[in-house]
Coordinates of C-alpha atoms and ligand atoms in Angstrom, one line a residue:
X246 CA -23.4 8.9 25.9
X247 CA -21.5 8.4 22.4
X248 CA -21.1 4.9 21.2
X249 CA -17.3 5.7 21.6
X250 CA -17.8 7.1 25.1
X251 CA -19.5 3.8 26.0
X252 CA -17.0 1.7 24.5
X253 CA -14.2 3.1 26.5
X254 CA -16.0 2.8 29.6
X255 CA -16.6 -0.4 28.4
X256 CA -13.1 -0.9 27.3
X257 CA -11.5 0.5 30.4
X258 CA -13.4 -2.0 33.1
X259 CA -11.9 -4.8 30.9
X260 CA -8.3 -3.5 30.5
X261 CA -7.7 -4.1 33.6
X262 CA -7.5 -8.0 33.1
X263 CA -7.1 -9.3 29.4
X264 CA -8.4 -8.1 26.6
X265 CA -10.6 -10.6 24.6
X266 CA -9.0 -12.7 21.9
X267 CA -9.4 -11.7 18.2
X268 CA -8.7 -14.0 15.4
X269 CA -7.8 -11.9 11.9
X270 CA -6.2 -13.3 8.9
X271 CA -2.5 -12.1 8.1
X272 CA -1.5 -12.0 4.8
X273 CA 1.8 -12.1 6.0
X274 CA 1.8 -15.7 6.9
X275 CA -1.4 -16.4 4.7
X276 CA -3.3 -17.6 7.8
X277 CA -5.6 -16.5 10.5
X278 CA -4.0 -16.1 13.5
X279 CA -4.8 -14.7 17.3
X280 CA -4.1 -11.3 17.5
X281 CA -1.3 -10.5 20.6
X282 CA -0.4 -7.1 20.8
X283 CA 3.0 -5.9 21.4
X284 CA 2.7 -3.3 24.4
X285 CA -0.4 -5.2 26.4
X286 CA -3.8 -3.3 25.7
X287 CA -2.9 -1.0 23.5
X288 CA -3.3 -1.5 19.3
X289 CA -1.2 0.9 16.6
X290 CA -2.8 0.6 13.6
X291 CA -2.0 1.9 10.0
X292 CA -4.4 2.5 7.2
X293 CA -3.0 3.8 4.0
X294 CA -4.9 6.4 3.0
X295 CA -6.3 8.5 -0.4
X296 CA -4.2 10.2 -2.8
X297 CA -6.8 13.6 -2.6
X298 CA -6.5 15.1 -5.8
X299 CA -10.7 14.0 -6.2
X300 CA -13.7 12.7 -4.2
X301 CA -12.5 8.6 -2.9
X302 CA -14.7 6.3 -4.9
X303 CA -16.9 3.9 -3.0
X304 CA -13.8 1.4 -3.5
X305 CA -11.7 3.3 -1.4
X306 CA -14.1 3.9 0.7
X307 CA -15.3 -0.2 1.3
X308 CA -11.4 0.1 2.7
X309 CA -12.0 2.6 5.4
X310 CA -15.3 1.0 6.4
X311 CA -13.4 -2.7 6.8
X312 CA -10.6 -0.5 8.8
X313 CA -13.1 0.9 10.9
X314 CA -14.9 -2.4 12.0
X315 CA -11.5 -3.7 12.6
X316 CA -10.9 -0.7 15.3
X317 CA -14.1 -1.0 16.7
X318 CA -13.9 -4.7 17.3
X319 CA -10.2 -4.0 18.9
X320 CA -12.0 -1.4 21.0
X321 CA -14.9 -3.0 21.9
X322 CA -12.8 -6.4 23.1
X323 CA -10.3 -4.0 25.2
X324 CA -7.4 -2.4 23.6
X325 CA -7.2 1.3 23.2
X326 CA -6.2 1.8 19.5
X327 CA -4.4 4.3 18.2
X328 CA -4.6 5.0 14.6
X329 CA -3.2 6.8 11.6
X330 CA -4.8 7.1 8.0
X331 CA -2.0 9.0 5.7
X332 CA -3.6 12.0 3.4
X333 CA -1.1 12.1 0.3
X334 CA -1.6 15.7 -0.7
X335 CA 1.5 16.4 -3.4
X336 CA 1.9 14.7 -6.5
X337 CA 4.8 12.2 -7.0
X338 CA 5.1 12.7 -10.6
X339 CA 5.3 8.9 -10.6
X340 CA 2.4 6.4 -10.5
X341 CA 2.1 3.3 -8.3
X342 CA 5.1 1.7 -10.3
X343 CA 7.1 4.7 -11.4
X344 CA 5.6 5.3 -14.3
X345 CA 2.8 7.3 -16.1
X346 CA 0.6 10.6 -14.9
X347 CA 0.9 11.9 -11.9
X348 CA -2.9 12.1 -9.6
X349 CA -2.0 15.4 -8.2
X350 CA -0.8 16.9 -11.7
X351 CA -4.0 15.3 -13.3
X352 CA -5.8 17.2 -10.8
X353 CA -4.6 20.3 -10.8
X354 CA -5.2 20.1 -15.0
X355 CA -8.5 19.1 -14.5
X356 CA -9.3 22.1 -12.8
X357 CA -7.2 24.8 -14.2
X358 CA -5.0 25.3 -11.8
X359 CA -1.2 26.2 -12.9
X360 CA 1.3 23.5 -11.0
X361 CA 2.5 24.6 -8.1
X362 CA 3.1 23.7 -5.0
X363 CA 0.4 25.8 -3.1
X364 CA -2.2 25.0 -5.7
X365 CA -1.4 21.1 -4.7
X366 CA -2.1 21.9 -1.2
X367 CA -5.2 23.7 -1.9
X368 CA -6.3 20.6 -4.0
X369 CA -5.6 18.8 -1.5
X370 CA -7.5 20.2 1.5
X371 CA -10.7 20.7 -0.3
X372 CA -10.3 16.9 -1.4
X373 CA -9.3 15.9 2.0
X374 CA -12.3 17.5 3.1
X375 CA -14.7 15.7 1.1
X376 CA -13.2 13.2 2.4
X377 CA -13.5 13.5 6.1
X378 CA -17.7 14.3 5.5
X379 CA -17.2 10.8 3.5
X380 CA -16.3 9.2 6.7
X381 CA -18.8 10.8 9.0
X382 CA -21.5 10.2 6.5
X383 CA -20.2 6.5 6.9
X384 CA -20.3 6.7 10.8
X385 CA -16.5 6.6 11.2
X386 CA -15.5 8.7 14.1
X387 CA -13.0 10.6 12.6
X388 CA -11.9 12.1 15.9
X389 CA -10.4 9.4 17.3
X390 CA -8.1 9.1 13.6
X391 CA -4.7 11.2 12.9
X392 CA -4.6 12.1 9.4
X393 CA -1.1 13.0 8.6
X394 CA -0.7 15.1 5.3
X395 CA 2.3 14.0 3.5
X396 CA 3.6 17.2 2.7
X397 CA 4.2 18.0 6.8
X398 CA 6.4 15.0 7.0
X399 CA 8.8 16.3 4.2
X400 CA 11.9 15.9 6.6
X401 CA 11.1 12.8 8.3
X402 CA 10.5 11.4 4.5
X403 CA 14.4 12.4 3.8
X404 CA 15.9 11.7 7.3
X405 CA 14.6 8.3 6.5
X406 CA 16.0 8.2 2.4
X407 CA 19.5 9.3 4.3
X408 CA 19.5 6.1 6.9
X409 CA 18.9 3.6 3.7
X410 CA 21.7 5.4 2.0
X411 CA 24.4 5.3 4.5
X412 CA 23.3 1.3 5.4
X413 CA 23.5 0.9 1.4
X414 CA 19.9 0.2 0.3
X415 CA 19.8 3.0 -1.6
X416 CA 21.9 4.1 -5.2
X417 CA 21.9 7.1 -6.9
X418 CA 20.9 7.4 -10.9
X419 CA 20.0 10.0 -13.0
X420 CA 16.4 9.8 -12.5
X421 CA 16.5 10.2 -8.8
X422 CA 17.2 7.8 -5.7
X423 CA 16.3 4.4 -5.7
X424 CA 15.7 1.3 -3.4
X425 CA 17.9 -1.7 -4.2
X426 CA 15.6 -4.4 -3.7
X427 CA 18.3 -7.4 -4.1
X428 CA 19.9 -6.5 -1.0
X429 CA 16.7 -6.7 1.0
X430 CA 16.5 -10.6 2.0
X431 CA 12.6 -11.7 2.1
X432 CA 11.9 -8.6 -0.8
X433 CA 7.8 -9.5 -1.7
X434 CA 7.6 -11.6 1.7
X435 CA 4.5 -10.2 1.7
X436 CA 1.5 -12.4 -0.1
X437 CA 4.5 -14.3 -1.6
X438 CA 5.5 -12.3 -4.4
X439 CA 7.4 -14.2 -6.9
X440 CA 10.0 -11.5 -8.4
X441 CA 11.9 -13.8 -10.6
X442 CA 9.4 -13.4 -13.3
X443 CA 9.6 -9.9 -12.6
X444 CA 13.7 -9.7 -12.7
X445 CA 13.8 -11.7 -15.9
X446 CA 11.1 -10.1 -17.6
X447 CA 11.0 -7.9 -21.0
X448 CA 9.7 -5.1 -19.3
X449 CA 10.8 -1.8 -21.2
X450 CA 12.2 0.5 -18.4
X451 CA 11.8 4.3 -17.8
X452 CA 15.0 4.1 -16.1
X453 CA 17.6 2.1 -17.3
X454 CA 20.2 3.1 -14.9
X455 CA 17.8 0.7 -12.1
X456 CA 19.7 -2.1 -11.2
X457 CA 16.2 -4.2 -11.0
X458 CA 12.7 -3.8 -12.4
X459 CA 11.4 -4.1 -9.0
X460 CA 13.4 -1.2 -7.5
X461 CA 11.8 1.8 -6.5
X462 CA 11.9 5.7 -6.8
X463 CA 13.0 7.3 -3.0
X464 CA 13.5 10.7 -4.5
X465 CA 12.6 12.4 -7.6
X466 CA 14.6 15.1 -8.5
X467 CA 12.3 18.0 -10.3
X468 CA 14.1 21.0 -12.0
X469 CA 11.3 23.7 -11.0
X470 CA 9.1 21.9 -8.2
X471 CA 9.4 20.5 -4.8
X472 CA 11.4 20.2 -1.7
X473 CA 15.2 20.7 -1.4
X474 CA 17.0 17.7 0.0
X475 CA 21.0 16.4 -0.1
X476 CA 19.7 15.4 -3.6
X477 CA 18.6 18.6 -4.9
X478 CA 14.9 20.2 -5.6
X479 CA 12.5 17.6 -5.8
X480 CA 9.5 14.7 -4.3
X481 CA 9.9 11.7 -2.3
X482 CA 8.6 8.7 -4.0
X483 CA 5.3 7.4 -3.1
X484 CA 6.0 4.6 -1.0
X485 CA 8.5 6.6 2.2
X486 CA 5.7 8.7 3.3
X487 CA 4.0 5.6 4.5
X488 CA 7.0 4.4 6.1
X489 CA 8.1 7.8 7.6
X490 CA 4.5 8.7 8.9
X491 CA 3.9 5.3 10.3
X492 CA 7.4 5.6 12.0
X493 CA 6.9 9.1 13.0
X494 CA 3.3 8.9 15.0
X495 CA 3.0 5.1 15.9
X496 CA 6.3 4.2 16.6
X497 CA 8.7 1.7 14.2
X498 CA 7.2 -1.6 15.6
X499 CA 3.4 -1.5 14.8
X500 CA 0.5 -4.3 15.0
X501 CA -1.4 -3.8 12.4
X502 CA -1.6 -2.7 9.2
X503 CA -4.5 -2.5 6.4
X504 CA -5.0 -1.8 2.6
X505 CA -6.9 -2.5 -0.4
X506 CA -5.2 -5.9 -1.7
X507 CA -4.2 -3.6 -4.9
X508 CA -1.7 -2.3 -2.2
X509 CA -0.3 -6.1 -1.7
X510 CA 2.0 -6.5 -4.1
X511 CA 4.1 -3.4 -5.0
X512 CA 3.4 -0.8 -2.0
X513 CA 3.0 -2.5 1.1
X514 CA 6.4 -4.5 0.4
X515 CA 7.8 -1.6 -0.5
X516 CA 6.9 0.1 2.5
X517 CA 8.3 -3.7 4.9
X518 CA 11.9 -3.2 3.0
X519 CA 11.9 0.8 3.8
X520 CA 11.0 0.4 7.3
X521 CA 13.1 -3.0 8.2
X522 CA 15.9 -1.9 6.3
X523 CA 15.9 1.2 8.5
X524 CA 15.2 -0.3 11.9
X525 CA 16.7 -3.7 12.0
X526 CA 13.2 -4.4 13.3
X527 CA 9.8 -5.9 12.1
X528 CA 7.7 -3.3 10.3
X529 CA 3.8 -4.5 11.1
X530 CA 2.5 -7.5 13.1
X531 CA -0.3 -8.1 11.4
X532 CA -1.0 -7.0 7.7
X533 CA -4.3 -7.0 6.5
X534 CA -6.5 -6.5 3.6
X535 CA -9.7 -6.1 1.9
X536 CA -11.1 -7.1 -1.2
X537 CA -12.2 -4.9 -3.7
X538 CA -15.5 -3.5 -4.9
X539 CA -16.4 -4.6 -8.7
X540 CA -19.2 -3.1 -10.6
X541 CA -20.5 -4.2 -14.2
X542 CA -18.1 -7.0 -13.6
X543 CA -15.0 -5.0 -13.3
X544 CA -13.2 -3.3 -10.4
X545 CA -14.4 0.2 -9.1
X546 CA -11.7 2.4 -10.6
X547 CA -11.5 5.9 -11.9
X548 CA -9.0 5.2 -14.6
X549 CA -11.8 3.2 -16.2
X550 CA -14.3 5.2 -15.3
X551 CA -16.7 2.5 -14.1
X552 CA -16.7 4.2 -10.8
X553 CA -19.3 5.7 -8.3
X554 CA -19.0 8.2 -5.6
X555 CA -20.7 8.6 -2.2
X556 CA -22.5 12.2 -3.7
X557 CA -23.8 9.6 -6.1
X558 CA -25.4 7.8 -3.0
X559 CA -26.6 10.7 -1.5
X560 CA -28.2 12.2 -4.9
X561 CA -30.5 8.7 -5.6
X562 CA -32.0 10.0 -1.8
X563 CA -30.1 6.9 -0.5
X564 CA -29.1 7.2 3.0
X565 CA -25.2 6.3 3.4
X566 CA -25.4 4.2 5.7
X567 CA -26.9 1.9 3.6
X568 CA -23.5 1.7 1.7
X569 CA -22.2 0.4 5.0
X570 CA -24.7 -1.8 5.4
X571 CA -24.1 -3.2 1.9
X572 CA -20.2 -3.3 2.7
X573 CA -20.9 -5.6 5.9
X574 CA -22.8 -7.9 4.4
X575 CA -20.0 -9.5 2.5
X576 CA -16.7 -10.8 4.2
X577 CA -13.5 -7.7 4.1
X578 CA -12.0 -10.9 2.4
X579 CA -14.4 -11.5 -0.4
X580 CA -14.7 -9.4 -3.3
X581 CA -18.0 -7.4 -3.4
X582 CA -20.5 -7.2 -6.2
X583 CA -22.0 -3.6 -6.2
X584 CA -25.3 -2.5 -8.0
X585 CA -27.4 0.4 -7.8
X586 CA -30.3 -2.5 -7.3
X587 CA -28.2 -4.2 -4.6
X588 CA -27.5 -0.8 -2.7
X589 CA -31.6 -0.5 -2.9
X590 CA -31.7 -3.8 -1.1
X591 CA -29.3 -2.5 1.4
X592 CA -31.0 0.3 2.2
X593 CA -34.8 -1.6 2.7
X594 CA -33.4 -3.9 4.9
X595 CA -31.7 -1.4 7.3
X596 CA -35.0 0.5 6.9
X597 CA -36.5 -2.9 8.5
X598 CA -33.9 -3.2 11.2
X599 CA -34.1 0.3 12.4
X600 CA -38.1 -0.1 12.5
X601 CA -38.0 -3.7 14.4
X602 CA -34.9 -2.3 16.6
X603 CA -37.2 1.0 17.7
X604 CA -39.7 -1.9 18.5
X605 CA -37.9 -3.6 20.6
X606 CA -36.7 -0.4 22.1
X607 CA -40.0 0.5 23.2
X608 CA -41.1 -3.1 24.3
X609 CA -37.5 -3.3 26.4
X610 CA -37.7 0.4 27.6
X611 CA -34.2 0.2 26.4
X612 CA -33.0 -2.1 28.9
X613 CA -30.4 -4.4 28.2
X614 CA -29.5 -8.2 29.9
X615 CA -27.3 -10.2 28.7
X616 CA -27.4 -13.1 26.6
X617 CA -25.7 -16.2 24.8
X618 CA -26.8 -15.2 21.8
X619 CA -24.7 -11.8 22.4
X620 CA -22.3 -13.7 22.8
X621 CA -22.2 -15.9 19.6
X622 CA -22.3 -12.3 17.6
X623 CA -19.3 -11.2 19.7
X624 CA -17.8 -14.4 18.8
X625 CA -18.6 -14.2 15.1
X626 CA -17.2 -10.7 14.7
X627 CA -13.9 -11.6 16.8
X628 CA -13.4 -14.4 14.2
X629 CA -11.6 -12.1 11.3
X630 CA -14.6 -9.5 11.5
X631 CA -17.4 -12.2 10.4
X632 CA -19.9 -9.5 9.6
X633 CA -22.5 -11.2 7.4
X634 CA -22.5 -13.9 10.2
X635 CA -23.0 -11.2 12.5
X636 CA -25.7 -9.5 10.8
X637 CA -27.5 -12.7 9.9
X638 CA -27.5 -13.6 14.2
X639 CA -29.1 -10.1 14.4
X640 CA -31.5 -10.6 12.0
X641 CA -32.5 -14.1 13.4
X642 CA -32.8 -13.2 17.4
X643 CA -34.6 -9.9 16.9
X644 CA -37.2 -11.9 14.9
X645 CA -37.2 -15.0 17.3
X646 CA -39.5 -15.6 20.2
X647 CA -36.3 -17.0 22.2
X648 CA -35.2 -14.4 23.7
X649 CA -36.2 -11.3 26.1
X650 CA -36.6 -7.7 24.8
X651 CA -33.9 -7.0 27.1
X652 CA -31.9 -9.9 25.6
X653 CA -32.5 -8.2 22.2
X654 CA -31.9 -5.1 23.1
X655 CA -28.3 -6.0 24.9
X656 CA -27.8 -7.7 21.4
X657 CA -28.9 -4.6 19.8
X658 CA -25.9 -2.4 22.1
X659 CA -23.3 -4.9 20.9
X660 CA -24.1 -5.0 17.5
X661 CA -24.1 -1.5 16.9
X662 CA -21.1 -0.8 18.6
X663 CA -19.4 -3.1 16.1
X664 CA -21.6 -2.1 13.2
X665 CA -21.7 1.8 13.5
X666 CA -25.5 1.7 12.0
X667 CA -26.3 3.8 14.0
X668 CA -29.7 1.1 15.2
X669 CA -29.8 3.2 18.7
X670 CA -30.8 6.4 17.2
X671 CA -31.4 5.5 13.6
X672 CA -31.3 9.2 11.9
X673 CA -34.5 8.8 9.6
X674 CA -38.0 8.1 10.3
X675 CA -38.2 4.5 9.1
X676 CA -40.3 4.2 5.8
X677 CA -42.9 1.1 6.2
X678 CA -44.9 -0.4 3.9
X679 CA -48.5 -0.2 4.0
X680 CA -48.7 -3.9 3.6
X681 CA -46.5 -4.4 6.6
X682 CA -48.5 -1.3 9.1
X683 CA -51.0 -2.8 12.2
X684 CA -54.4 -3.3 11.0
X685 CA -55.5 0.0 12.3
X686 CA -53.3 2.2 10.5
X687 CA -54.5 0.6 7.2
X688 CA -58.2 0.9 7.5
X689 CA -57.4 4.7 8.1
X690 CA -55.5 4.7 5.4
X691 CA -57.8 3.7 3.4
X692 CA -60.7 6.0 4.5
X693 CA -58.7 8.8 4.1
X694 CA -57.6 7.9 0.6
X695 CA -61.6 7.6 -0.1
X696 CA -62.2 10.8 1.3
X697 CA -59.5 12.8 -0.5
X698 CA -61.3 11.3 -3.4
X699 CA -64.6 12.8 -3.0
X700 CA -62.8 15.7 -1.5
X701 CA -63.7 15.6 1.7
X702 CA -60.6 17.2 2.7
X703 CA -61.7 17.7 6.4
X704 CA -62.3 14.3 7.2
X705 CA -58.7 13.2 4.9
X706 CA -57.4 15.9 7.7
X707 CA -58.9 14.2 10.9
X708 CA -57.6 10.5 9.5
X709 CA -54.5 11.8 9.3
X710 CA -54.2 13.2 12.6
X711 CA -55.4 9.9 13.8
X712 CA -52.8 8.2 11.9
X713 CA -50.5 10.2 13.7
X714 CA -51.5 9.8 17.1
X715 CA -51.1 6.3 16.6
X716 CA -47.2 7.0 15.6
X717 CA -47.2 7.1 12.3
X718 CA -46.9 9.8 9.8
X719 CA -48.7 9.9 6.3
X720 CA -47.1 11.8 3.4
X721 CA -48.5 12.2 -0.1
X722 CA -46.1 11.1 -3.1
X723 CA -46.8 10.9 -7.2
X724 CA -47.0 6.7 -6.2
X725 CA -49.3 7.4 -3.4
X726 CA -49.6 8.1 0.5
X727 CA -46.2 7.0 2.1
X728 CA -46.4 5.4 5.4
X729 CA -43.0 6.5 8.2
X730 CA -42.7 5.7 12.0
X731 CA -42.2 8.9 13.9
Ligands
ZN37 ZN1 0.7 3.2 2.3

């Protein structure tokens, strides 16, 4: 059985009463607050989602890890959750704030391919596809995701530019269509944006037919590339596909909603005064966000260049998981200090927890009970998705003498069904240290070591076997034998 196969069976024998309570931290109202749902059980949820004109970075990619715990806790306490991560797949010819090289464009010169729409999409789908393995290699069930490309939802993107023009949120310049922030009451509601400084400020403007700095591109005319619309050939500005895809496949009332907090200020309320100027309605429940990743000091970007990939991971032999790992062992909240070093760390003590959790699996015969101490991990991950807390309770009972190995190994269940590292089945034999092998296993070490030597290769050959019929298999490396649990 699947983890996700479990956790619906799982799920399903608890919808039928309440689902369990969840506490997460909205940045709407700044606080942490119990998650209610608006149709009972169920959970729409909205991750914005890559721009695919190169591999995501391990920035983005912290992002969909945090959005993934998030699900699985929802799961796990009893809601089915339906989600949506957008793929943007055609450039805008505008950055983040209207300004500047387009990603797609950039792209496409990067790799010598002529602007056109066609060579976008095919950008975009081999992108997309890295992207996807990305997500697998991170244990994310992408099956369970929709992953909308932007450039299917052309239509819905202008249906929705035409309802803000006829309720007057939208004005026609020169350089395209664009929202009129001042008539949007509560504009930057969200994380408390003060546009005053904004309004007032020196800023040199693109366009200077925008009634406000803050306002915003809806459509871009192009004289030889894009769509046609009522407002000739052209691209929807960034921000509508969020609000048109979100509309489109989850409905216009959603609960939740997550992001990098780069997305805070300029997208996400751009996207809350598309949508509630459309609908009359409230946009997202619950907003939330993650921190970012820094490296050297400085944030993971690829503008700067101080940036690392996933194939990175991979190519240093390190498994990707272990960039989970690393991930949930700081707070979605807290800004997260990555290292080459620190990743190392990562992946040694997941090569520990797989190795005591195989233990424990043989000592239990995989037979779970329940305990309290499941319990206070449930508890610490339904607290805003208190990860560190929740590793460091795993850590702490599979090492105690409190417990049962069924107790540990029901501890174990829950864990990984939050934690997606894969500690059921981990994928590698675990690497041990000599130091930390039985007493056995190093005395015949050691005697084959002495008689590869003096070249007594027959007898290095019989150690070895024995070695392995005691579970463990011996490999020869530059830095000596190395020691894995088969
Ligand atoms: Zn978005």
């Amino acid at each position: 059985m699947t983890w996700i196969s479990r956790l619906f069976s799982n799920a399903q024998s608890v919808t039928s009463t309440k689902p369990a309570s969840i506490f997460l931290t909205n940045t709407l109202s700044g606080s942490k607050e119990l998650f209610i749902s608006q149709q009972p059980g169920i959970a729409l949820m909205y991750s914005c989602g890559p721009t695919v004109y190169g591999p995501a970075h391990i920035g983005n990619l912290r992002a969909y890890v945090f959005a993934d715990t998030l699900a699985r806790t929802l799961l796990f306490a009893g809601y089915r959750v339906k989600r949506v991560i957008n793929i943007t797949d055609f450039g805008h010819l505008v950055s983040d704030g209207d300004e500047g090289e387009d990603k797609m464009t950039k792209g496409l010169k990067r790799e010598g391919l002529k602007l056109s729409l066609e060579n976008m999409r095919a950008l975009a789908e081999r992108y997309s596809a890295v992207f996807l393995t990305d997500l697998e290699e991170l244990n994310i069930d992408i099956k369970d995701i929709r992953f909308p490309r932007a450039s299917d939802y052309i239509a819905e993107q202008i249906a929705l530019i035409k309802t803000l023009e006829e309720k007057g949120y939208a004005y026609q310049t020169s350089g395209g269509v664009y929202y009129d922030t001042a008539r949007f009451l509560g504009y930057g509601k969200l994380g408390g944006i003060d546009l005053s400084a904004q309004r007032e400020g020196t800023r040199i403007e693109a366009n200077k037919e925008k009634r406000s700095p803050a306002d915003f591109v809806l459509w871009k005319p192009d004289s030889k590339l894009g769509w046609e619309s009522p407002w000739g050939l052209g691209f929807p500005g960034w921000h509508i596909e969020c609000s048109a895809m979100s509309r489109s496949l989850l409905g216009q009332e959603i609960d939740l909603h997550t992001g990098g907090e780069d997305h805070i200020a300029v997208h996400h309320n751009n996207e809350i005064a598309q949508s509630e100027a459309a609908s009359g309605r409230t946009f997202v429940h619950y907003w939330l966000h993650n921190a970012f990743l820094t490296m050297n000091n400085d944030r993971v970007a690829k503008s700067t260049g101080n940036v690392a990939y996933l194939a990175d991971v991979l190519e240093k032999k390190i498994h990707p998981l272990a960039l989970r790992y690393f991930f949930l062992q700081g707070h979605y909240r807290t800004p997260l200090s990555f290292s080459w070093e620190a990743l190392e760390g990562s992946a040694e003590a997941l090569n520990r927890l797989w190795k005591l959790v195989s233990e424990i699996g043989n000592e239990s015969k995989r037979k779970s009970e329940p305990s309290e101490v499941r319990d206070r991990l449930l508890a610490a991950l339904r607290d805003d998705l208190a990860t560190p807390q929740a590793l460091g309770i795993l850590w702490e009972s599979l090492r105690s003498d409190e417990y049962t190995p069924e107790e540990k190994w029901g501890l174990i269940e829950d864990a990984d069904a939050h934690l997606g590292l894969s500690l059921l089945n981990p994928p590698l034999p675990v690497v041990v240290s000599q130091k930390e092998a039985p007493e056995e296993i190093q005395h015949l070490l050691v005697g084959r070591e002495t008689a590869r030597a003096s070249k007594d290769f027959a007898e290095a050959d019989r150690l070895r076997d024995e070695i392995e019929k005691r579970g463990y298999r011996v490999e020869d490396s530059e830095s000596g034998p190395k020691l894995t649990s088969v």
